[in-house]
Short mmCIF file of C-alpha atoms in Angstrom, two decimals:
data_model
loop_
_atom_site.label_atom_id
_atom_site.label_comp_id
_atom_site.label_asym_id
_atom_site.label_seq_id
_atom_site.Cartn_x
_atom_site.Cartn_y
_atom_site.Cartn_z
CA MET A 48 57.03 151.60 44.69
CA THR A 49 57.69 147.87 44.45
CA LEU A 50 60.70 146.95 42.34
CA THR A 51 60.81 143.83 40.22
CA THR A 52 63.90 141.79 40.99
CA ASP A 53 65.99 141.05 37.91
CA GLU A 54 68.73 139.08 39.66
CA ARG A 55 69.28 137.27 42.94
CA VAL A 56 72.68 136.61 44.46
CA PRO A 57 73.95 135.73 47.95
CA VAL A 58 76.50 138.58 48.08
CA LEU A 59 76.71 141.86 46.16
CA ILE A 60 80.04 143.73 46.21
CA ALA A 61 80.10 147.45 45.40
CA GLY A 62 83.59 148.42 44.25
CA GLY A 63 86.12 146.56 42.13
CA SER A 64 89.47 147.91 43.24
CA LEU A 65 91.97 145.97 45.42
CA VAL A 66 89.59 145.28 48.29
CA GLY A 67 86.52 144.46 46.22
CA LEU A 68 88.48 142.16 43.92
CA SER A 69 90.12 140.50 46.94
CA ALA A 70 86.69 139.95 48.47
CA SER A 71 85.56 138.39 45.20
CA LEU A 72 88.59 136.10 45.11
CA PHE A 73 88.19 135.00 48.73
CA LEU A 74 84.44 134.42 48.38
CA GLY A 75 85.02 132.51 45.15
CA ARG A 76 87.55 130.25 46.84
CA LEU A 77 84.88 129.46 49.42
CA GLY A 78 82.26 128.70 46.78
CA VAL A 79 80.06 131.72 47.49
CA GLU A 80 78.24 133.06 44.44
CA HIS A 81 78.38 136.83 44.20
CA LEU A 82 78.10 139.83 41.91
CA LEU A 83 80.69 142.63 41.88
CA VAL A 84 79.94 146.00 40.27
CA GLU A 85 82.58 148.66 39.57
CA ARG A 86 81.79 152.03 38.01
CA HIS A 87 85.11 152.32 36.18
CA SER A 88 85.50 150.57 32.85
CA ARG A 89 88.65 148.65 33.78
CA THR A 90 91.20 148.00 36.51
CA SER A 91 93.54 150.74 37.69
CA ARG A 92 96.08 152.14 35.23
CA HIS A 93 98.00 154.08 37.88
CA PRO A 94 100.95 152.43 39.70
CA ARG A 95 100.02 152.92 43.35
CA GLY A 96 99.26 150.92 46.49
CA ARG A 97 102.11 148.52 45.80
CA GLY A 98 103.46 147.46 49.20
CA ASN A 99 101.85 144.09 49.90
CA ASN A 100 102.94 143.01 53.36
CA VAL A 101 103.76 139.51 54.52
CA ARG A 102 100.32 138.85 56.05
CA THR A 103 98.56 139.87 52.84
CA MET A 104 100.89 137.61 50.86
CA GLU A 105 100.07 134.74 53.23
CA LEU A 106 96.40 135.24 52.37
CA PHE A 107 97.16 135.31 48.65
CA ARG A 108 99.27 132.16 49.12
CA ALA A 109 96.27 130.40 50.70
CA ALA A 110 94.13 131.63 47.78
CA GLY A 111 96.57 130.11 45.30
CA VAL A 112 97.63 133.35 43.59
CA GLU A 113 100.93 134.23 45.28
CA PRO A 114 103.15 132.91 42.44
CA GLN A 115 101.18 134.91 39.87
CA ILE A 116 101.48 138.08 41.92
CA ARG A 117 105.22 137.64 42.34
CA ALA A 118 105.56 137.08 38.61
CA ALA A 119 103.63 140.32 37.95
CA ALA A 120 105.94 142.11 40.39
CA SER A 121 109.21 140.61 39.17
CA VAL A 122 110.63 143.88 37.80
CA LEU A 123 110.82 145.30 41.35
CA ALA A 124 111.86 142.10 43.10
CA GLY A 125 115.34 143.50 43.74
CA ASN A 126 114.18 146.78 45.27
CA HIS A 127 114.58 147.15 49.02
CA GLY A 128 114.73 149.91 51.55
CA ILE A 129 113.75 153.55 51.86
CA LEU A 130 116.24 156.29 51.02
CA GLN A 131 116.07 159.88 52.19
CA ALA A 132 118.15 162.45 50.32
CA ASP A 133 118.28 166.15 49.57
CA THR A 134 118.51 165.22 45.89
CA LEU A 135 119.69 162.12 44.04
CA THR A 136 122.95 163.90 43.24
CA GLY A 137 123.50 165.66 46.57
CA ALA A 138 125.71 164.71 49.50
CA ASP A 139 122.93 164.29 52.06
CA GLN A 140 121.96 160.64 51.69
CA GLU A 141 120.49 158.46 54.45
CA TRP A 142 118.90 155.03 54.29
CA LEU A 143 115.97 154.91 56.69
CA PHE A 144 116.37 151.16 56.25
CA ARG A 145 118.23 149.11 53.65
CA GLN A 146 116.41 145.78 53.79
CA ILE A 147 112.83 144.87 54.68
CA ASP A 148 114.05 141.73 56.45
CA PRO A 149 117.75 142.28 57.24
CA GLY A 150 118.10 139.44 59.75
CA GLY A 151 116.20 136.81 57.79
CA THR A 152 113.51 136.65 60.48
CA LEU A 153 110.69 136.13 58.01
CA ASP A 154 112.03 132.79 56.81
CA ARG A 155 111.46 131.46 60.33
CA ILE A 156 108.02 132.89 60.94
CA SER A 157 106.26 132.84 57.56
CA PRO A 158 106.18 130.89 54.30
CA SER A 159 105.72 134.20 52.48
CA GLY A 160 107.35 137.62 52.36
CA TRP A 161 106.76 141.22 51.30
CA CYS A 162 106.03 141.89 47.65
CA LEU A 163 106.18 145.14 45.68
CA CYS A 164 103.32 144.72 43.26
CA SER A 165 101.71 147.93 42.05
CA GLN A 166 97.94 148.16 42.01
CA ASN A 167 97.86 148.30 38.21
CA ASP A 168 99.73 144.97 38.11
CA LEU A 169 97.98 143.30 41.05
CA GLU A 170 94.36 144.02 40.12
CA PRO A 171 94.47 142.10 36.81
CA VAL A 172 95.79 139.02 38.65
CA LEU A 173 92.96 139.23 41.19
CA LEU A 174 90.39 139.86 38.47
CA ARG A 175 91.52 136.93 36.32
CA ASN A 176 91.42 134.49 39.22
CA ALA A 177 88.16 135.80 40.70
CA ARG A 178 86.43 135.46 37.34
CA SER A 179 87.56 131.85 37.09
CA LEU A 180 85.61 131.04 40.29
CA THR A 181 82.08 132.01 41.33
CA GLY A 182 82.22 135.75 40.74
CA ASP A 183 80.14 137.68 38.22
CA ILE A 184 82.28 140.81 37.84
CA ARG A 185 80.94 143.78 35.90
CA PHE A 186 83.05 146.83 35.21
CA GLY A 187 81.33 149.95 33.88
CA THR A 188 78.44 149.25 36.26
CA GLU A 189 77.62 151.31 39.32
CA LEU A 190 75.45 150.92 42.37
CA ILE A 191 72.69 153.52 42.19
CA SER A 192 70.76 152.76 45.37
CA CYS A 193 70.28 150.11 48.04
CA GLU A 194 67.71 149.38 50.69
CA GLN A 195 67.70 146.59 53.22
CA ASP A 196 65.13 144.74 55.24
CA ALA A 197 65.32 141.85 57.69
CA ASP A 198 65.88 139.30 54.94
CA GLY A 199 68.26 141.00 52.51
CA VAL A 200 69.30 143.98 50.43
CA THR A 201 67.61 145.33 47.31
CA ALA A 202 69.95 147.31 45.07
CA VAL A 203 69.65 149.10 41.76
CA ILE A 204 72.68 148.88 39.49
CA ARG A 205 73.23 150.77 36.23
CA SER A 206 75.31 150.05 33.16
CA ARG A 207 77.27 153.20 32.37
CA GLU A 208 77.43 152.17 28.72
CA THR A 209 73.73 151.60 28.10
CA GLY A 210 72.16 153.49 31.00
CA ARG A 211 70.02 150.44 31.73
CA ASP A 212 69.03 149.78 35.34
CA ARG A 213 68.65 146.36 36.92
CA THR A 214 67.40 145.40 40.36
CA VAL A 215 69.46 142.95 42.37
CA ARG A 216 68.34 141.15 45.49
CA ALA A 217 71.21 139.99 47.73
CA ASP A 218 71.46 138.45 51.16
CA TYR A 219 74.39 140.77 51.99
CA LEU A 220 76.12 143.80 50.50
CA ILE A 221 79.86 144.50 50.89
CA ALA A 222 80.59 148.19 50.37
CA ALA A 223 84.17 148.48 49.09
CA ASP A 224 83.35 151.72 47.33
CA GLY A 225 86.16 153.95 48.52
CA PRO A 226 86.82 156.71 51.06
CA ARG A 227 83.83 158.78 49.94
CA SER A 228 81.63 155.69 50.07
CA PRO A 229 78.08 156.49 48.89
CA VAL A 230 76.88 153.36 50.67
CA ARG A 231 78.36 154.48 53.98
CA GLU A 232 76.75 157.87 53.49
CA ARG A 233 73.35 156.26 52.88
CA LEU A 234 73.75 154.28 56.09
CA GLY A 235 74.48 157.48 58.02
CA ILE A 236 77.75 156.12 59.41
CA ALA A 237 80.18 158.87 60.40
CA MET A 238 83.97 158.77 60.23
CA THR A 239 86.08 159.46 63.32
CA GLY A 240 89.70 160.51 63.76
CA PRO A 241 92.04 163.41 62.98
CA GLY A 242 90.93 163.71 59.35
CA ASP A 243 93.08 164.99 56.49
CA LEU A 244 96.84 164.87 57.07
CA PHE A 245 98.34 166.04 53.77
CA HIS A 246 97.71 166.04 50.03
CA ASN A 247 99.87 164.95 47.09
CA VAL A 248 99.66 164.76 43.34
CA SER A 249 100.97 161.47 42.00
CA ILE A 250 102.76 162.12 38.71
CA THR A 251 103.74 159.28 36.41
CA PHE A 252 106.53 160.15 34.01
CA ARG A 253 109.13 158.75 31.67
CA ALA A 254 112.79 159.82 31.95
CA LYS A 255 115.40 157.58 30.35
CA ARG A 256 118.41 159.32 31.93
CA LEU A 257 117.09 159.25 35.49
CA ALA A 258 118.38 155.71 35.95
CA ASP A 259 121.91 157.09 35.58
CA ALA A 260 121.36 159.39 38.56
CA VAL A 261 119.79 156.62 40.62
CA GLY A 262 122.64 154.21 39.88
CA ASP A 263 122.59 150.99 41.83
CA ARG A 264 120.36 152.34 44.62
CA ARG A 265 117.40 149.99 44.25
CA PHE A 266 115.02 151.68 46.69
CA ILE A 267 111.31 151.15 47.24
CA VAL A 268 110.89 154.89 47.60
CA CYS A 269 113.24 157.84 47.91
CA TYR A 270 112.09 160.84 49.95
CA LEU A 271 113.64 163.94 48.37
CA THR A 272 113.90 166.83 50.82
CA ASN A 273 115.16 169.76 48.73
CA PRO A 274 113.01 172.65 50.01
CA ALA A 275 112.77 174.01 46.48
CA GLY A 276 111.21 170.78 45.23
CA PRO A 277 110.41 168.14 47.85
CA GLY A 278 108.67 164.92 46.92
CA ALA A 279 108.83 161.14 46.84
CA LEU A 280 110.31 159.19 43.94
CA LEU A 281 109.18 155.63 43.24
CA PRO A 282 110.55 153.36 40.52
CA VAL A 283 108.15 151.58 38.19
CA ASP A 284 110.67 149.63 36.11
CA ASN A 285 114.02 151.00 37.45
CA GLU A 286 114.83 152.21 33.94
CA GLN A 287 112.59 154.86 32.39
CA ASP A 288 109.17 154.77 34.08
CA TRP A 289 108.80 156.48 37.47
CA VAL A 290 106.28 158.03 39.85
CA PHE A 291 106.80 161.32 41.67
CA HIS A 292 104.59 162.39 44.58
CA ALA A 293 104.53 166.17 44.74
CA PRO A 294 103.10 167.97 47.78
CA TRP A 295 99.83 169.72 47.00
CA ARG A 296 98.40 172.42 49.25
CA PRO A 297 94.73 172.98 48.39
CA ASP A 298 94.18 174.76 51.72
CA ASP A 299 96.51 177.50 50.45
CA GLY A 300 94.49 177.88 47.25
CA GLU A 301 96.63 175.59 45.09
CA THR A 302 94.57 173.77 42.47
CA LEU A 303 95.17 170.68 40.39
CA GLU A 304 95.23 172.91 37.32
CA ASP A 305 98.36 174.50 38.76
CA PHE A 306 100.20 171.21 38.17
CA THR A 307 100.82 171.72 34.47
CA ASP A 308 103.08 169.33 32.62
CA GLU A 309 105.78 172.00 32.52
CA ARG A 310 105.61 172.66 36.25
CA CYS A 311 105.59 168.93 37.07
CA ALA A 312 108.66 168.34 34.92
CA GLU A 313 110.49 171.20 36.62
CA LEU A 314 109.53 169.90 40.07
CA ILE A 315 111.00 166.52 39.14
CA ARG A 316 114.24 168.08 37.86
CA THR A 317 114.62 170.15 41.02
CA ALA A 318 113.80 167.31 43.39
CA THR A 319 116.12 164.82 41.72
CA GLY A 320 118.95 167.29 41.23
CA VAL A 321 119.20 166.63 37.47
CA PRO A 322 118.62 170.08 35.86
CA GLY A 323 118.63 169.05 32.22
CA LEU A 324 116.60 165.87 32.64
CA GLU A 325 114.22 165.17 29.77
CA VAL A 326 110.85 164.39 31.35
CA GLU A 327 107.68 163.15 29.66
CA ILE A 328 104.62 163.42 31.90
CA THR A 329 102.33 160.44 31.32
CA GLY A 330 99.67 160.88 34.01
CA LYS A 331 98.56 162.71 37.16
CA ALA A 332 96.29 161.66 39.99
CA PRO A 333 95.53 163.54 43.21
CA TRP A 334 95.43 161.67 46.49
CA HIS A 335 94.72 162.61 50.06
CA ALA A 336 96.40 161.14 53.11
CA ALA A 337 94.03 160.95 56.04
CA GLU A 338 93.45 159.19 59.33
CA ARG A 339 89.81 158.24 59.70
CA VAL A 340 87.91 155.15 60.82
CA ALA A 341 84.18 154.54 60.50
CA GLU A 342 82.30 154.63 63.79
CA ARG A 343 80.92 151.22 62.87
CA TYR A 344 81.69 148.72 60.11
CA GLY A 345 78.20 148.30 58.82
CA ARG A 346 74.54 148.23 59.63
CA GLY A 347 72.36 145.17 59.34
CA ARG A 348 73.16 143.30 56.13
CA VAL A 349 75.41 146.00 54.69
CA LEU A 350 79.10 145.77 55.63
CA LEU A 351 81.96 148.19 54.95
CA ALA A 352 85.44 147.09 53.86
CA GLY A 353 88.64 148.87 52.86
CA ASP A 354 88.70 152.64 52.36
CA SER A 355 84.97 152.90 52.97
CA ALA A 356 85.74 151.78 56.54
CA HIS A 357 89.12 153.43 57.13
CA GLU A 358 91.62 155.85 55.65
CA MET A 359 95.32 155.71 56.50
CA SER A 360 98.48 157.57 55.63
CA PRO A 361 100.24 155.75 52.77
CA THR A 362 103.56 155.27 54.57
CA GLY A 363 103.91 151.54 55.18
CA ALA A 364 101.05 150.70 52.79
CA PHE A 365 98.90 149.86 55.79
CA GLY A 366 95.64 151.04 54.21
CA SER A 367 95.43 148.63 51.28
CA ASN A 368 96.73 145.73 53.34
CA THR A 369 94.25 146.38 56.14
CA GLY A 370 91.47 146.51 53.56
CA ILE A 371 92.45 143.23 51.93
CA GLN A 372 92.55 141.66 55.38
CA ASP A 373 89.08 143.11 56.11
CA ALA A 374 87.83 141.26 53.04
CA HIS A 375 89.43 138.02 54.18
CA ASN A 376 87.92 138.28 57.66
CA LEU A 377 84.52 138.96 56.18
CA ALA A 378 84.60 136.30 53.46
CA TRP A 379 84.84 133.25 55.71
CA LYS A 380 82.14 134.60 58.01
CA LEU A 381 79.75 135.22 55.13
CA ALA A 382 80.49 131.75 53.76
CA ALA A 383 79.86 130.11 57.13
CA VAL A 384 76.59 131.96 57.74
CA LEU A 385 75.29 131.36 54.21
CA ALA A 386 76.18 127.65 54.45
CA GLY A 387 74.36 127.37 57.77
CA TRP A 388 77.18 126.13 59.99
CA ALA A 389 77.45 129.47 61.79
CA GLY A 390 74.79 131.75 63.16
CA PRO A 391 74.07 135.23 61.73
CA GLY A 392 75.59 136.72 64.88
CA LEU A 393 79.01 135.73 63.56
CA LEU A 394 78.87 138.71 61.20
CA GLU A 395 78.57 141.05 64.19
CA THR A 396 82.10 140.04 65.18
CA TYR A 397 83.45 141.66 62.01
CA ASP A 398 83.16 145.13 63.54
CA ALA A 399 84.38 143.96 66.94
CA GLU A 400 87.52 142.48 65.40
CA ARG A 401 88.49 144.71 62.52
CA ARG A 402 87.64 148.21 63.76
CA PRO A 403 90.06 148.25 66.74
CA VAL A 404 92.81 146.94 64.45
CA ALA A 405 92.11 149.71 61.94
CA GLU A 406 92.15 152.39 64.63
CA ALA A 407 95.51 151.23 65.99
CA THR A 408 97.00 150.68 62.52
CA ALA A 409 95.84 154.06 61.22
CA ALA A 410 97.53 155.80 64.16
CA ARG A 411 100.73 153.85 63.50
CA ALA A 412 100.63 154.77 59.81
CA SER A 413 100.40 158.47 60.68
CA ALA A 414 103.27 158.14 63.13
CA ARG A 415 105.38 156.42 60.48
CA SER A 416 104.73 159.24 58.01
CA ALA A 417 106.00 161.67 60.65
CA GLU A 418 109.05 159.50 61.36
CA HIS A 419 109.91 159.41 57.67
CA ARG A 420 109.16 163.13 57.21
CA HIS A 421 106.90 162.35 54.29
CA PRO A 422 106.91 165.30 51.87
CA GLY A 423 103.91 167.49 52.56
CA TYR A 424 103.35 166.20 56.11
CA ASP A 425 104.50 169.08 58.30
CA VAL A 426 104.40 167.58 61.80
CA GLY A 427 107.04 166.42 64.23
CA PRO A 428 107.74 162.70 64.73
CA ALA A 429 105.58 160.83 67.20
CA VAL A 430 106.92 160.59 70.73
CA GLY A 431 107.05 157.43 72.82
CA ARG A 432 107.62 153.88 71.80
CA GLN A 433 105.95 152.81 68.56
CA ALA A 434 105.06 149.30 67.48
CA GLY A 435 107.53 147.80 65.01
CA MET A 436 106.54 146.74 61.50
CA LEU A 437 106.31 143.02 62.30
CA ALA A 438 104.09 143.76 65.28
CA VAL A 439 101.73 145.81 63.10
CA VAL A 440 101.74 143.33 60.23
CA LEU A 441 101.67 139.94 61.97
CA ALA A 442 100.91 140.42 65.66
CA TYR A 443 97.65 142.36 65.68
CA ARG A 444 95.08 140.64 67.84
CA TYR A 445 91.32 140.52 68.25
CA PRO A 446 90.53 141.22 71.94
CA ALA A 447 86.86 140.48 71.24
CA GLY A 448 84.86 138.72 68.56
CA ALA A 449 84.81 135.10 67.39
CA VAL A 450 87.49 134.14 69.89
CA GLU A 451 87.69 132.63 73.36
CA GLY A 452 90.18 133.19 76.14
CA VAL A 453 91.62 136.57 75.13
CA PRO A 454 92.43 138.81 78.13
CA ALA A 455 90.00 141.70 78.36
CA ASP A 456 92.88 144.20 78.46
CA ALA A 457 94.71 142.76 75.45
CA ALA A 458 95.83 145.45 73.01
CA ALA A 459 94.81 145.17 69.37
CA LEU A 460 98.36 146.14 68.43
CA PRO A 461 101.22 145.00 70.69
CA GLU A 462 104.54 146.82 70.87
CA GLU A 463 106.55 143.76 69.85
CA PHE A 464 106.11 140.73 67.65
CA SER A 465 106.07 137.24 69.16
CA PRO A 466 105.93 134.05 67.06
CA VAL A 467 103.84 132.30 69.71
CA GLY A 468 100.20 131.86 68.74
CA ARG A 469 97.57 132.99 71.23
CA PRO A 470 93.77 133.14 71.04
CA GLY A 471 92.73 136.17 69.03
CA GLY A 472 95.99 136.30 67.08
CA ARG A 473 97.44 134.85 63.89
CA ALA A 474 98.23 131.15 64.19
CA PRO A 475 101.97 130.50 63.90
CA HIS A 476 103.76 129.15 60.86
CA GLN A 477 105.56 125.82 61.04
CA TRP A 478 106.76 123.54 58.24
CA VAL A 479 105.12 120.11 58.40
CA ARG A 480 104.81 116.98 56.28
CA ARG A 481 101.42 115.59 55.34
CA GLY A 482 101.95 112.36 53.48
CA GLY A 483 104.67 113.20 51.00
CA GLU A 484 103.78 116.89 50.88
CA ARG A 485 105.71 119.69 52.60
CA LEU A 486 103.49 122.56 53.62
CA SER A 487 103.13 125.34 56.12
CA THR A 488 100.58 124.99 58.88
CA LEU A 489 99.15 128.24 57.45
CA ASP A 490 98.28 126.30 54.29
CA LEU A 491 95.75 124.31 56.33
CA TYR A 492 93.57 127.34 57.00
CA GLU A 493 91.17 128.61 54.36
CA ARG A 494 87.86 126.81 53.92
CA THR A 495 87.10 125.24 57.32
CA PRO A 496 87.86 125.51 61.03
CA VAL A 497 90.83 123.31 61.96
CA LEU A 498 91.55 121.53 65.23
CA LEU A 499 95.22 120.78 65.87
CA SER A 500 95.91 118.39 68.74
CA GLY A 501 99.23 117.46 70.28
CA PRO A 502 100.94 114.07 69.97
CA ALA A 503 99.09 112.91 73.09
CA GLY A 504 95.86 114.74 72.28
CA GLY A 505 93.97 111.92 70.61
CA ALA A 506 90.90 112.53 72.78
CA TRP A 507 90.55 116.02 71.35
CA ARG A 508 90.87 114.70 67.83
CA ALA A 509 88.22 112.04 68.34
CA ALA A 510 85.90 114.55 70.00
CA GLY A 511 86.29 116.97 67.10
CA ARG A 512 85.43 114.35 64.53
CA ARG A 513 82.31 113.31 66.42
CA ILE A 514 81.19 116.94 66.70
CA ALA A 515 81.70 117.48 62.97
CA GLU A 516 79.63 114.42 62.13
CA ARG A 517 76.88 115.34 64.57
CA THR A 518 76.57 119.08 63.86
CA GLY A 519 77.60 119.51 60.24
CA ILE A 520 80.35 121.96 61.19
CA PRO A 521 83.12 121.23 58.65
CA LEU A 522 85.76 120.88 61.37
CA VAL A 523 88.97 119.25 60.12
CA CYS A 524 91.06 117.57 62.81
CA TYR A 525 94.80 116.94 62.60
CA GLY A 526 97.07 115.25 65.09
CA ILE A 527 100.66 116.43 65.41
CA GLY A 528 102.87 113.40 64.98
CA HIS A 529 99.94 111.49 63.46
CA ASP A 530 98.44 113.35 60.47
CA LEU A 531 101.05 116.11 60.45
CA HIS A 532 104.76 115.71 61.06
CA PRO A 533 106.60 118.95 61.95
CA GLU A 534 110.14 119.33 60.73
CA ASP A 535 110.92 120.63 64.20
CA GLY A 536 108.74 118.43 66.37
CA SER A 537 109.76 120.08 69.63
CA ALA A 538 108.58 123.52 68.47
CA TRP A 539 104.88 122.78 68.00
CA ALA A 540 103.83 122.96 71.67
CA ARG A 541 105.99 126.04 72.29
CA LEU A 542 104.66 127.91 69.24
CA HIS A 543 101.05 127.22 70.25
CA ALA A 544 101.56 127.63 74.03
CA VAL A 545 100.07 124.21 74.81
CA SER A 546 101.30 120.81 76.02
CA ASP A 547 101.44 117.59 74.01
CA GLU A 548 97.98 116.80 75.41
CA GLY A 549 96.52 120.14 74.38
CA ALA A 550 94.59 121.37 71.35
CA VAL A 551 94.21 124.52 69.29
CA LEU A 552 91.14 125.65 67.31
CA VAL A 553 92.06 127.74 64.28
CA ARG A 554 89.51 129.65 62.21
CA PRO A 555 89.38 129.54 58.40
CA ASP A 556 91.19 132.89 58.31
CA GLY A 557 94.19 131.48 60.16
CA PHE A 558 93.46 133.13 63.51
CA THR A 559 93.50 131.12 66.72
CA ALA A 560 89.98 131.02 68.13
CA TRP A 561 90.70 129.02 71.29
CA CYS A 562 93.18 126.66 72.86
CA SER A 563 93.37 124.16 75.68
CA GLU A 564 96.80 123.85 77.25
CA GLY A 565 96.24 120.21 78.14
CA ALA A 566 93.75 117.37 78.42
CA ASP A 567 90.10 117.80 79.41
CA ALA A 568 87.76 115.52 81.37
CA ASP A 569 85.03 115.90 78.75
CA PRO A 570 86.65 117.15 75.53
CA GLU A 571 83.55 116.68 73.37
CA ARG A 572 81.39 118.82 75.59
CA THR A 573 84.07 121.47 76.05
CA LEU A 574 84.93 121.73 72.37
CA GLY A 575 81.28 121.65 71.31
CA GLU A 576 80.44 124.54 73.61
CA VAL A 577 83.44 126.51 72.37
CA LEU A 578 82.40 126.02 68.74
CA ASP A 579 78.84 127.07 69.48
CA ARG A 580 80.04 130.29 71.10
CA VAL A 581 82.73 131.11 68.55
CA LEU A 582 80.43 130.47 65.58
CA ARG A 583 77.47 132.15 67.30
CA ARG A 584 75.34 129.01 67.01
CA VAL A 585 73.68 129.76 70.34
#
């Protein structure tokens, strides 16, 4: 049967949670028209997925929404650290860590920082800003079917209010439709990995007197280990609204119906060590911690992002952050291909880059849950050296993809963080002056590739500008000491591992694609060939 097309759009996004809305925001910033459909009638009401790491906040900074997100998260701005205790009132109290950044390292390596913004507060910010750009965002609308051919994707979407179907023709489909992704299932893409790890019920509740028991301990989360009532306590407003994660054991026959309001309230009293606490249950939501990664990140013109591509244990909030960073990686590549300055093969690098990172990050998330003895996760801590948080968050690297000069044996996730930028990794942060404006070098990377050349690298700069004029690649060229003036001029070459005659090519997503340590006999030819390979123009 031939379907009549009701709408045409370059990109269709299935799923309007954190990852889908982030994809919409990033595409909108790049001027890509798109349609997002989400089956639910509104953004999330449940306070979850709130740990936005420094790399994610750098991306939101580049997208112009970081101040709004921090404003939405202001009530938890003073919360730091993870506490482990038998109960809130017991003697067994241990801080797993007190500060996210105890040594002030982040101030030197990033213009941003961690932010505790719950999903129910973050999604409205993303939605408001995405709608102000090029996105047509429709809640209460679900993807019913999709088929692709060599030229695009034909999808049927349905309004859940009216039951009316419409046919949409898109060049590409982003499936951000969750861990049980119907799109992934239609594509026949399997998930790999250990599978389910543990199960919890997330209980939102109101208890005005609980703040008295918490006192001045402004934690991000408190793991409560009382065997009679283990769980995890998370503040929502530090005063009367809280979340409690109770272990749930469906494999032992326990059902969601077993979590009555009365039982949940008693679990909270037992776990916190406050027997007479008045508790008002305001919501419940089951969730499943798992370690799975799709065997591939798409097929043809359909691409997976977020939970449809990977599931991770919640400890460290790696899952949502990895998904948002999937969307960012994908957005610039779609924009480049649709605008014609990159070849379609560029989209094949999405899988090559993001899947190894997800596999390594998912394993680290599971290990961190074991280290923290997350309630409900009954395994011993991982043995051997584990990558630190900064290494996971800022030092992951793409051994293959739209990059040049990465050692074949480079690990996607190193054991330690280094501020030095290398091909395949995040470009380093440095404060610079451009005219009268103070900005981070990371602020330069969003819409176009950028060539940074050293103080004596004028030949690279001139070559880049000629290539941009000749090819139509929107390459922006800056000279250190010419267009940009670092506050610490001696640090630029060290941070980029090049000489004053060298050059660095940075992608729109802020990852170093290539570098030359010094001068070149024919910089125009060399740089032109690099761009052709990186952007899959040949």
